[in-house]
Coordinates of C-alpha atoms in Angstrom, one line a residue:
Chain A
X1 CA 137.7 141.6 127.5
X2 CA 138.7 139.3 125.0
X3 CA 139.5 141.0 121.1
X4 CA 140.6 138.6 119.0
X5 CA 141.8 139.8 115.3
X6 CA 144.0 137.1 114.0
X7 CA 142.6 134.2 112.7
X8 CA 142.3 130.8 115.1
X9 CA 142.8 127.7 112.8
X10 CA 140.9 124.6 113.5
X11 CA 143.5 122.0 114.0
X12 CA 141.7 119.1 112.3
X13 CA 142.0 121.5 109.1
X14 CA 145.7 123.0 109.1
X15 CA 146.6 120.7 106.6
X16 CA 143.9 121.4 103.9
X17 CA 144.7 123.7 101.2
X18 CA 143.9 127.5 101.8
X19 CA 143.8 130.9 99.9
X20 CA 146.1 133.4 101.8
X21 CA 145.0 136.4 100.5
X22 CA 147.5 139.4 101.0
X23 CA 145.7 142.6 101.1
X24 CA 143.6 144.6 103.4
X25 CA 140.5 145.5 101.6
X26 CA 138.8 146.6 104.8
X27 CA 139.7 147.1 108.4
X28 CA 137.8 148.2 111.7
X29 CA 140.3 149.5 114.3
X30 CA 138.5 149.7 117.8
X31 CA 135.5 150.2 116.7
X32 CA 132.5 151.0 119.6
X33 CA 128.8 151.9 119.3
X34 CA 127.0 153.1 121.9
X35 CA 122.8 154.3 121.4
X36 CA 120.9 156.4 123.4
X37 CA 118.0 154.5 125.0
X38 CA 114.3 155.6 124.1
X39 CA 113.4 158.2 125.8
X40 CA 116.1 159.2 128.0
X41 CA 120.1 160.0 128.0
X42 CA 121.5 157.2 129.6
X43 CA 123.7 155.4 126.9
X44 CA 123.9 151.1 126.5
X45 CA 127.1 150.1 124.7
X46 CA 125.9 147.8 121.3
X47 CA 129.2 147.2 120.2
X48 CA 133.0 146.5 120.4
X49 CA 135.4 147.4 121.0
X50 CA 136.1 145.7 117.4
X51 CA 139.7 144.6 115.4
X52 CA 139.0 143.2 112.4
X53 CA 141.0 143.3 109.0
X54 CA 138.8 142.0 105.9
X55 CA 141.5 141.1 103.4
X56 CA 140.9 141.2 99.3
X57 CA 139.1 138.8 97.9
X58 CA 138.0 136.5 101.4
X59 CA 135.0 135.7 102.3
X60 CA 134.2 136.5 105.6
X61 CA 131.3 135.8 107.8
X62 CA 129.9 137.0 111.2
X63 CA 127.8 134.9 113.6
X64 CA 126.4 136.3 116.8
X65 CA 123.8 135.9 119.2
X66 CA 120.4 137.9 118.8
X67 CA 121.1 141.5 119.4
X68 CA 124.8 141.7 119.6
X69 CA 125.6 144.2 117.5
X70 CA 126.4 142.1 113.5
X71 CA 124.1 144.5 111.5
X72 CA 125.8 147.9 113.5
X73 CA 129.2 146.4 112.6
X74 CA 127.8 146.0 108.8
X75 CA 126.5 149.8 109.3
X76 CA 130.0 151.1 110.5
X77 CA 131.7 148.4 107.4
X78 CA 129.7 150.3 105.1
X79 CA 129.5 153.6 105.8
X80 CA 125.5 153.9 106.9
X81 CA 126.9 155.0 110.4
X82 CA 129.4 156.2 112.2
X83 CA 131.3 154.7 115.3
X84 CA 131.4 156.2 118.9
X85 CA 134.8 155.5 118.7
X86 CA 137.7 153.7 116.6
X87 CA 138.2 154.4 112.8
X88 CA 137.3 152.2 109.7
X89 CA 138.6 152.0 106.8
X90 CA 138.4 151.1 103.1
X91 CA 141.3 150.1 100.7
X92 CA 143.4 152.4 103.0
X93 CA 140.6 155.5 103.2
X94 CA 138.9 156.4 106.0
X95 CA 135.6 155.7 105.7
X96 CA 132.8 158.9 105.7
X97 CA 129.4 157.6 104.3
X98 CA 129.2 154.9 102.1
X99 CA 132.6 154.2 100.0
X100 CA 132.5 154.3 96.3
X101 CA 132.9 150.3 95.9
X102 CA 131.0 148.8 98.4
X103 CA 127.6 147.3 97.6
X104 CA 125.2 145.9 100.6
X105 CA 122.2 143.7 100.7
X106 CA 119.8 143.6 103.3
X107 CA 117.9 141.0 105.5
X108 CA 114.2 143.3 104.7
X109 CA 113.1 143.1 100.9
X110 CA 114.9 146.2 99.4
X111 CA 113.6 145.9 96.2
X112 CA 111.4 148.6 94.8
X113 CA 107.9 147.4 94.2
X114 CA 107.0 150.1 91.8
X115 CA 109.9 148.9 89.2
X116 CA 109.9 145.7 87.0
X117 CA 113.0 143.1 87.9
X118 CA 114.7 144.8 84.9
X119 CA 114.3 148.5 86.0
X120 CA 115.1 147.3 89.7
X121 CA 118.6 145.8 88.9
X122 CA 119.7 148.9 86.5
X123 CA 118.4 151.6 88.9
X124 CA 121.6 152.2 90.5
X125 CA 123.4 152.6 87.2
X126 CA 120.7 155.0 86.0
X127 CA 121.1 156.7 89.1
X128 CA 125.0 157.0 88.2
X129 CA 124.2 158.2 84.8
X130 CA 126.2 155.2 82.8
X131 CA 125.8 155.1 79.3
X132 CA 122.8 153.1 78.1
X133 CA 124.5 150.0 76.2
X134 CA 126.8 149.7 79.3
X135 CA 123.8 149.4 81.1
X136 CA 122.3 146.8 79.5
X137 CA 125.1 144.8 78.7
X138 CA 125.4 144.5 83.0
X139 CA 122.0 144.2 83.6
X140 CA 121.5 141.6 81.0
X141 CA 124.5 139.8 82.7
X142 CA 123.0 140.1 86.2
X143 CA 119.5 139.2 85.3
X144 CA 121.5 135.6 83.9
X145 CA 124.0 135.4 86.5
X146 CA 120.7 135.1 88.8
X147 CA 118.2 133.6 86.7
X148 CA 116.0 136.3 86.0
X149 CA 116.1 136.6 82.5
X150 CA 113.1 135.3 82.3
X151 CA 111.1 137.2 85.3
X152 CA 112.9 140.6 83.4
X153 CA 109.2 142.6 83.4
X154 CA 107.7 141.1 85.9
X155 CA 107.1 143.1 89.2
X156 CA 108.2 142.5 93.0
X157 CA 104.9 141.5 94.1
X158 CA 104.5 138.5 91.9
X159 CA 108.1 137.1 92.9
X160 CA 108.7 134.8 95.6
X161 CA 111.1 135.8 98.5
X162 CA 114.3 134.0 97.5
X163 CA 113.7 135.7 93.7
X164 CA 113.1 139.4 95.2
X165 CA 116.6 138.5 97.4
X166 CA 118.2 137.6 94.0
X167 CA 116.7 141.2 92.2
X168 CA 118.3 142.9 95.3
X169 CA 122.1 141.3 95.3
X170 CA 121.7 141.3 91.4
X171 CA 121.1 145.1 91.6
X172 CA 124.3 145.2 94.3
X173 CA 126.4 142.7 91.5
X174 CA 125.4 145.4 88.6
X175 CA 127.5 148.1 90.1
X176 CA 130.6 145.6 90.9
X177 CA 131.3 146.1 94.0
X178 CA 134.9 145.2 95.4
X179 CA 133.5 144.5 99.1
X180 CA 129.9 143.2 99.5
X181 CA 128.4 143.2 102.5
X182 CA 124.9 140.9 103.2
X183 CA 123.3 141.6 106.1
X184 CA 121.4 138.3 106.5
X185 CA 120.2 138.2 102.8
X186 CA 118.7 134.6 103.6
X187 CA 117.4 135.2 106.7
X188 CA 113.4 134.8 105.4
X189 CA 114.2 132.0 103.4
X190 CA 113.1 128.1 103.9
X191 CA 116.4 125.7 104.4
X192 CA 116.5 124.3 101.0
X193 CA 116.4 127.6 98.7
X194 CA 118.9 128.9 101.4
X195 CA 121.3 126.8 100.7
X196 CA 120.6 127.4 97.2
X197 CA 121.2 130.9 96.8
X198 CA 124.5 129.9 99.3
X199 CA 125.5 128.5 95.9
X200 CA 124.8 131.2 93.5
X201 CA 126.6 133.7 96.4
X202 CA 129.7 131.7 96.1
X203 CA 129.2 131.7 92.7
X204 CA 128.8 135.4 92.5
X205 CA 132.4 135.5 94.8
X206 CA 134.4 133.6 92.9
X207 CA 133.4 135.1 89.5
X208 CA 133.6 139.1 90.8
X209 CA 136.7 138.6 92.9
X210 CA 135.1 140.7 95.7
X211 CA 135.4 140.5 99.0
X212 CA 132.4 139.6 100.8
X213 CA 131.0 140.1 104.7
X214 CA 128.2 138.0 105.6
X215 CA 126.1 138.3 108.6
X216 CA 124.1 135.7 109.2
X217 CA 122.1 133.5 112.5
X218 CA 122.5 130.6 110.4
X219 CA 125.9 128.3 111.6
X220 CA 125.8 125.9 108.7
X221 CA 125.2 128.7 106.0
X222 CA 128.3 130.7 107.8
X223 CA 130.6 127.2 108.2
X224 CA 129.4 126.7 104.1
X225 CA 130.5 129.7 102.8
X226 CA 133.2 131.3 104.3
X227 CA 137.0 131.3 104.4
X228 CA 136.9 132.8 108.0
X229 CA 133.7 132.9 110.5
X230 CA 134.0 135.7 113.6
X231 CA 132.4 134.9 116.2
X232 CA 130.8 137.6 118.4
X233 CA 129.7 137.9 122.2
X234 CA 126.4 138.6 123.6
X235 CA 126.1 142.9 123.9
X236 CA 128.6 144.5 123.6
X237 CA 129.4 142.5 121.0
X238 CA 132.9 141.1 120.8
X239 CA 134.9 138.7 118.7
X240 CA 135.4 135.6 120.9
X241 CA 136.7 133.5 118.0
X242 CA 137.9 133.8 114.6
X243 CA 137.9 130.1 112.6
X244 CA 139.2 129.6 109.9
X245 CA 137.7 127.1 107.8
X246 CA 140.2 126.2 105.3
X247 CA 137.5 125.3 102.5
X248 CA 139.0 125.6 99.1
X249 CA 137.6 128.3 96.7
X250 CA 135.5 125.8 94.8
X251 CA 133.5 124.7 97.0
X252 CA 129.9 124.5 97.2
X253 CA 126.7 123.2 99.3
X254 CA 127.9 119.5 98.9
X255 CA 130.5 119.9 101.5
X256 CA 127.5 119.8 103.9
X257 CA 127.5 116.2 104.1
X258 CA 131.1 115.8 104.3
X259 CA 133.0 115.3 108.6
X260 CA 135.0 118.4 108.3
X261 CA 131.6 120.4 107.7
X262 CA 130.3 119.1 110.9
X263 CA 133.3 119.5 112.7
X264 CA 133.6 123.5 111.7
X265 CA 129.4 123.4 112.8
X266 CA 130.3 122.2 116.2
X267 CA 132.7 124.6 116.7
X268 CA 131.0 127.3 115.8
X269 CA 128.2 125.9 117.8
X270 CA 130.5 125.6 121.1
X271 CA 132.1 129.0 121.3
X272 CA 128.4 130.5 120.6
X273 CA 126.5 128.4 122.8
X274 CA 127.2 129.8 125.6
X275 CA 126.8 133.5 124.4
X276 CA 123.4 132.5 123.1
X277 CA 122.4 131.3 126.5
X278 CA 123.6 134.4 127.9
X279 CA 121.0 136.2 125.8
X280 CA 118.4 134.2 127.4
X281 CA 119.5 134.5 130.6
X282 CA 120.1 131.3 131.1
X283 CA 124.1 130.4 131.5
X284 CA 125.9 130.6 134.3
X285 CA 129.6 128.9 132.4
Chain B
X1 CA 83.1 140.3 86.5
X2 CA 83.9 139.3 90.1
X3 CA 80.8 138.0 91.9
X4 CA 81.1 140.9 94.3
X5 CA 81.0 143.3 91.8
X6 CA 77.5 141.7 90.2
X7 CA 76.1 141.5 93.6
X8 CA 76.8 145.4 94.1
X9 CA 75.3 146.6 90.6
X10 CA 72.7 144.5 91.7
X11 CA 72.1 146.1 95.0
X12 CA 72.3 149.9 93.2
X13 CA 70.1 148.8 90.3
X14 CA 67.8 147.1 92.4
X15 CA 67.5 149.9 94.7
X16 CA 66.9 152.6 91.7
X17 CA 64.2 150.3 90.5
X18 CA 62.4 149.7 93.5
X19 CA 62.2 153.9 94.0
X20 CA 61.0 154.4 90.5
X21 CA 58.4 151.6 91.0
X22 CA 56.9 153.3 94.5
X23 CA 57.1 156.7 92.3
X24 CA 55.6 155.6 89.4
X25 CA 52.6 153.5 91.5
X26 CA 52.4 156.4 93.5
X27 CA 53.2 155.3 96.6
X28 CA 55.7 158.0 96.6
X29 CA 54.2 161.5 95.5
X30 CA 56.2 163.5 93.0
X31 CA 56.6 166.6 95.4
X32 CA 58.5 164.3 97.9
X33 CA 60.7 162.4 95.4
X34 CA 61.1 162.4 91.5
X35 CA 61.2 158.9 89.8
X36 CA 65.2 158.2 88.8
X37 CA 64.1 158.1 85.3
X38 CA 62.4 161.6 85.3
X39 CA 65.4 162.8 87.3
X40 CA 67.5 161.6 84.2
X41 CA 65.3 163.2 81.7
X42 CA 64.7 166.4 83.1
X43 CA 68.7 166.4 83.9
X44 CA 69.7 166.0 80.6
X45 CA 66.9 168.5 79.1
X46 CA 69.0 170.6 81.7
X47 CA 72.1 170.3 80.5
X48 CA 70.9 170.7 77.2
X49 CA 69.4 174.4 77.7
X50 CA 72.5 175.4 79.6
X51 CA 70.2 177.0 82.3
X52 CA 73.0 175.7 85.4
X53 CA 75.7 175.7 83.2
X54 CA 77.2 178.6 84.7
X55 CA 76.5 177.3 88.2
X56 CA 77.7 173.7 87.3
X57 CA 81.2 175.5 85.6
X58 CA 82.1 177.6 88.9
X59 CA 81.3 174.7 91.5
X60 CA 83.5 172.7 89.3
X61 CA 86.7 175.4 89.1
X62 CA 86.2 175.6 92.7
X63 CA 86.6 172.0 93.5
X64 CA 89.2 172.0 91.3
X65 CA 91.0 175.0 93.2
X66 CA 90.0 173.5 96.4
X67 CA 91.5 169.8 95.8
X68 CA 94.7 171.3 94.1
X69 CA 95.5 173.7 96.8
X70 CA 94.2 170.8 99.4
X71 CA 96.8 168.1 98.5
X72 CA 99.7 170.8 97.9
X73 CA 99.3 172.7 100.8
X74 CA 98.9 169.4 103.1
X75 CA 101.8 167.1 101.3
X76 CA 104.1 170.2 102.3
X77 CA 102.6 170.6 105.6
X78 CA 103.1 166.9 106.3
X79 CA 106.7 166.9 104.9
X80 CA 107.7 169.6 107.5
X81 CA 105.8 167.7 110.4
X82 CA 107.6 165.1 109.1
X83 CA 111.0 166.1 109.3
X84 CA 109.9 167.8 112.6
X85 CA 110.0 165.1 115.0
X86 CA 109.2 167.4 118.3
X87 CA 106.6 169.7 116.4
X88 CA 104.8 166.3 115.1
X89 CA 104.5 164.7 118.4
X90 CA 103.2 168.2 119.7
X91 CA 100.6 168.5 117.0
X92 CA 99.5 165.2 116.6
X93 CA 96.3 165.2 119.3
X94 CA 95.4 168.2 117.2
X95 CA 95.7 166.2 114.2
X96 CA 93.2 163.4 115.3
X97 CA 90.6 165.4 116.7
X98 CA 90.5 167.7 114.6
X99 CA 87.4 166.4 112.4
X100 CA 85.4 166.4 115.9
X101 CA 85.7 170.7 114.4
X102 CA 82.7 171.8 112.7
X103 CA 85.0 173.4 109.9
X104 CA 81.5 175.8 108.6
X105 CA 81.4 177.8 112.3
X106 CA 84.4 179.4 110.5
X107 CA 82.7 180.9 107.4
X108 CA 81.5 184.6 109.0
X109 CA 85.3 184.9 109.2
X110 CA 86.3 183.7 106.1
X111 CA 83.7 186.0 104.4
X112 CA 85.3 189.5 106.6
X113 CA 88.3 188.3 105.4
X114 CA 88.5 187.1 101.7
X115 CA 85.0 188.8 101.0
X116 CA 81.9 187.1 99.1
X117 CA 82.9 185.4 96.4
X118 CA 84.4 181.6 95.5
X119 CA 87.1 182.6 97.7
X120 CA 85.5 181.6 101.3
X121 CA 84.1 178.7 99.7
X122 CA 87.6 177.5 98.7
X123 CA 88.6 178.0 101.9
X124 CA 86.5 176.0 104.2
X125 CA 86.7 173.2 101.4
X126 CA 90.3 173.4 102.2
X127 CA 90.0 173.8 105.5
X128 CA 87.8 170.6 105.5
X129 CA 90.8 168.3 103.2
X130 CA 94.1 169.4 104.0
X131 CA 94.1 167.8 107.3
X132 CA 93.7 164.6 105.4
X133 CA 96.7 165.1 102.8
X134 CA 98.7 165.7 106.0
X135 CA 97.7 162.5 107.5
X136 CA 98.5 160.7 104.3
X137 CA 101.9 161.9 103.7
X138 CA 103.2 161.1 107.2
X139 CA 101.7 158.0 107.0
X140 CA 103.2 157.6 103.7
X141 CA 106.7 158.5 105.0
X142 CA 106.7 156.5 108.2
X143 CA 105.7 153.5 106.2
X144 CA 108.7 153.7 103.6
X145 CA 110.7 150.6 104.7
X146 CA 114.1 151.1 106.5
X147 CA 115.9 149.0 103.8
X148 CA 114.9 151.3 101.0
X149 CA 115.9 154.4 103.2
X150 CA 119.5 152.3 103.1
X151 CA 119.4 151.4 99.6
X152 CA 119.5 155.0 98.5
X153 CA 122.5 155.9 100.5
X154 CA 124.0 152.4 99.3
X155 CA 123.7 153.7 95.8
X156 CA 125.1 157.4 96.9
X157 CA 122.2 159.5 96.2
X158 CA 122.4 162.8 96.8
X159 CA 119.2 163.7 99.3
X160 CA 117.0 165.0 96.9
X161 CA 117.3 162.3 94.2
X162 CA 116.6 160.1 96.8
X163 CA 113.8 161.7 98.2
X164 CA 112.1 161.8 94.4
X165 CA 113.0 158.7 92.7
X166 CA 112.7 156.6 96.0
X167 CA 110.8 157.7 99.3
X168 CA 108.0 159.9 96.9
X169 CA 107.3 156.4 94.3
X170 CA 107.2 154.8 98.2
X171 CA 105.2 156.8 99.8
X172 CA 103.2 157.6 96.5
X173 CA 100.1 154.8 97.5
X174 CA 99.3 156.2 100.5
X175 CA 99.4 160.2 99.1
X176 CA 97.2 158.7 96.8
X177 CA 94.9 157.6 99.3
X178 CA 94.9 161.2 100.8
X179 CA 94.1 162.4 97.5
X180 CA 91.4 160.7 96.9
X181 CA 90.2 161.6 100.1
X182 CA 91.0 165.3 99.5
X183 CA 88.9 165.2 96.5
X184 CA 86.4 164.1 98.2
X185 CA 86.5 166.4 101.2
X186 CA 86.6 169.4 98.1
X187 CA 83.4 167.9 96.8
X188 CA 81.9 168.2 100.1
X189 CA 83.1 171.6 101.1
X190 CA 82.8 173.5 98.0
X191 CA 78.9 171.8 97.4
X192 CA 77.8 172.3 101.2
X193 CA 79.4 176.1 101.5
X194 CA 76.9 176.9 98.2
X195 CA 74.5 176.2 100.7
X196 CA 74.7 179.0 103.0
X197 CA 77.3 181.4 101.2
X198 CA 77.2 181.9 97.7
X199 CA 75.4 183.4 95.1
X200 CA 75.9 180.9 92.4
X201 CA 77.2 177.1 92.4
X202 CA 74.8 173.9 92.0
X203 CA 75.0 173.9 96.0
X204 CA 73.4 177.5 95.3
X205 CA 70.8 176.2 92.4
X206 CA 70.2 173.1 94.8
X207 CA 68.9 175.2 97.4
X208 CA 67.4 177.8 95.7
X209 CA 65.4 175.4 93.4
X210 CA 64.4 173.6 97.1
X211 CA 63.0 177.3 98.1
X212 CA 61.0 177.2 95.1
X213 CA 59.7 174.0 95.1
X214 CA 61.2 173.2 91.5
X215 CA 61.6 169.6 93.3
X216 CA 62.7 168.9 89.5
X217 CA 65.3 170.9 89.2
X218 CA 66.5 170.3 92.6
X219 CA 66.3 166.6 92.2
X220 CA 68.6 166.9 88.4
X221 CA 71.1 168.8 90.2
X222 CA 71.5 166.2 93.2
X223 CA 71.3 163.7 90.9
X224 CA 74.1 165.1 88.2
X225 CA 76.5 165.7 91.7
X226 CA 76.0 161.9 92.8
X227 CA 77.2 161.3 89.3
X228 CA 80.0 163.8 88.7
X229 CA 81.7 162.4 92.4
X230 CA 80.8 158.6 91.5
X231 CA 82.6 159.6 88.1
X232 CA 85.9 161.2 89.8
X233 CA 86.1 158.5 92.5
X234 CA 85.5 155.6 90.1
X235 CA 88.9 156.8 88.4
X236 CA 90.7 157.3 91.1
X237 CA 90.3 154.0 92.2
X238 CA 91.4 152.8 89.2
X239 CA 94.5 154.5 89.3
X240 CA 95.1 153.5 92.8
X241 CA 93.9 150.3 91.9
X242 CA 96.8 150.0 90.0
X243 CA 99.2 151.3 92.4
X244 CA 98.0 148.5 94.8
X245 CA 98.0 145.5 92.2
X246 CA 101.3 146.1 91.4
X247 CA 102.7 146.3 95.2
X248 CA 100.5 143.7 96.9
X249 CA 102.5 140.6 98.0

């Protein structure tokens, strides 16, 4: 059993220009899950054991074959469940239900069809019981952060996919959260608005300083976007590899079409090919 | 106006003149069916004199009673089921057959035990829409998406502000659908239990007016329920009309 928890540099990038951030903003210290299986009291193991150490301000994604265990990592990251075994923690606090800080977006349409884009973006800070010119002066920043300003009254229903993903991470953004975790955010969405909205995330990173945990199917959105990609094991999910992809901070959706892109792609795309084919039941090395 | 909607009126007004024709020609005799006009007259000459005023104003308090205690009774009902996994599974066969019960077999009991009076009628009305509420609100709270479930402990709701400013605005399309239906249910309970155990009510005046051959007075009386539950139901589709607009994707 292989845990990696450092990261594994791509050679062909060592000499490009990388943030180092310094410290831990989140850290998973053998962390398992194990479920029960319908209907009876035999146990299947989902997850880990897991090592990993987000640190401030990175941005960090997760790749994985179907069904190994990214979104029950996210769960344990953010508090919405707790290991079998192993401890989590966040900015140096064990973590018991979901941390004050931490804001998640998820693959299903969270937003709330019964509220206007407006109402569905400040509904957290209602909740909280900020004053009313604080909330407005975030919402109002959100709603232009995103480009919603001008969709402020209109509902759910008449919004297209991509623009009810944008209400739900502008309604995360509104509460600035230091580690954001996306649980495939894009997952619905067609290539183009993908990478898109890939844009307006990295926007989003650089502008909040947070630290960000992506989970995502998608190689290209994960070798796009992050500082570091983990790279996890068909069940029990593991981390086989950690790359690190060197990108500098202002980067953006034009690096697609540059070599090193491709190169990070096909790495990505060896280490996981196998793991994908073991899903399917169809490898043998 | 949507073509649909035209074609309907025109089925409904098309119909209403084709029985006042056959009345009015004759074809049907006045002590088999009133002409719709004469029904309307005679109704609101009715209404006018007060003479079922009484009856109309207790058949009304007990729907009233009936649908209020129906959709309370069966929301709570269904939020216990709900957060009863092993009792749900265990009552749910009783659940869907239980409209295969002929709820009225039950009304020599209900009269031993609450006595003659509204009280009986209310509750076999009840007894005919709370099963329906219940349905509703599970299927209400099954349906509430996993994400939002999420979203609420995201944002660090304690359970209860969660429960009413998310899951009940979730669920809330599908209550109203069991409300609706509730109503409905009421109508039919309170109405039909005039019939065969009460003193007063327009189920009362219906039948007694049908003893008496007063085919016009029996005729009003149908024709001022038909209206009173077209009226009710017309609004609450509007309201849930407007539930629906604003969630359909």
């Amino acid at each position: 059993m292989t845990v990696l928890n450092r990261p594994v540099p791509l050679k062909i990038l060592e000499a490009l220009p990388s943030q180092e951030p310094e410290e831990a903003q989140a850290t998973l210290t053998g962390v398992t899950r194990y479920f029960k299986k319908n209907g009876s009291k035999e146990l299947f193991h989902a997850l880990g054991p897991i090592d990993l150490t987000l640190m401030k301000g990175e941005f960090f994604s997760v790749v994985g074959p179907s069904g190994c265990g990214k979104s029950t990592l996210l769960d344990a990251l953010a508090g919405l469940s707790e290991p079998s075994s192993g401890s989590v923690t966040f900015e140096g606090r064990a973590v018991k239900g979901v941390p004050d800080g931490v804001g998640v977006v998820f693959q299903e349409d969270a937003s709330f069809p019964w509220l206007n884009v407006h109402d569905n973006i400040s509904f957290g800070l209602r909740m909280a019981g900020m004053d009313g010119a604080e909330i407005k002066r975030r919402t109002d920043y959100a709603m232009g952060f995103m480009g919603l300003k001008d969709f402020a009254g209109a509902y759910p229903a008449q919004l297209s996919g991509g623009m009810r993903q944008r209400v739900c991470i502008a309604r995360t953004l509104v509460t600035q959260p230091r580690l954001i975790l996306l649980d495939e955010p894009f997952g619905a969405l067609d290539q183009q608005t993908r990478l898109l909205m890939g844009d307006e995330l990295l926007r989003l990173w650089r502008e909040t300083s947070a630290t960000v945990l992506l989970i995502t199917h998608a190689l290209d959105e994960a070798a796009m976007l992050s500082d570091r990609v983990g790279v996890m094991s068909a069940r029990p999910g593991l981390f086989i590899d950690i790359v690190e992809t060197g990108w500098a901070r202002s980067r953006d959706s034009r690096i697609v079409s540059t070599p090193r892109f491709g190169e990070v792609n096909a790495r990505l795309w060896e280490r996981l090919r196998v793991e994908s084919m073991k899903v399917m039941g169809t490898a043998t090395h | 106006m949507k073509t649909e909607s035209i074609l309907r009126a025109a089925v409904v007004i098309g119909f209403i003149v084709l029985i006042e024709l056959l009345c009015r020609l004759g074809v049907i005799p006045t002590s088999v069916l009133l002409a719709p006009s004469t029904m309307v007259t005679h109704g609101a000459d009715l209404l006018r004199a007060g003479k079922f005023n009484h009856d109309i104003g207790i058949s009304l308090l007990e729907i009233v009673a009936a649908s209020i205690v129906s959709v309370l009774l069966g929301f709570v009902i269904g939020l216990v089921i709900h957060a009863l996994p092993r009792m749900r599974r265990a009552l749910e066969p009783l659940l869907s057959s239980y409209y295969a019960v002929p709820t009225f077999i039950f009304y020599p009991v209900f009269i031993v035990v609450l006595g003659v009076g509204p009280l009986p009628i209310i509750a076999i009305a009840v007894l005919l829409a709370v099963v329906t509420m219940i349905t509703a609100t599970l299927d209400g709270l099954d349906r509430i998406p996993r994400a939002l479930h999420k979203s609420g402990l995201v944002m660090r709701l304690p359970v209860w502000r969660s429960a009413f400013f998310i899951k009940l605005p979730a669920a809330l399309p599908y209550l109203f659908t069991g409300m609706k239906l509730a109503v409905a249910y009421s109508f039919i309970g309170v109405i039909a239990s005039e019939f065969i155990l009460s003193g007063s009510g327009v189920g009362y005046a219906i039948g007694y007016a049908y003893n008496n051959f007063q085919n016009d007075d029996m005729y009003s009386l149908m024709l001022l329920i038909l209206i009173a539950v077209t009226a009710v139901n017309m609004v609450l589709n509007r309201i849930d009309h407007r539930f629906q607009s604003r969630r359909q994707r």
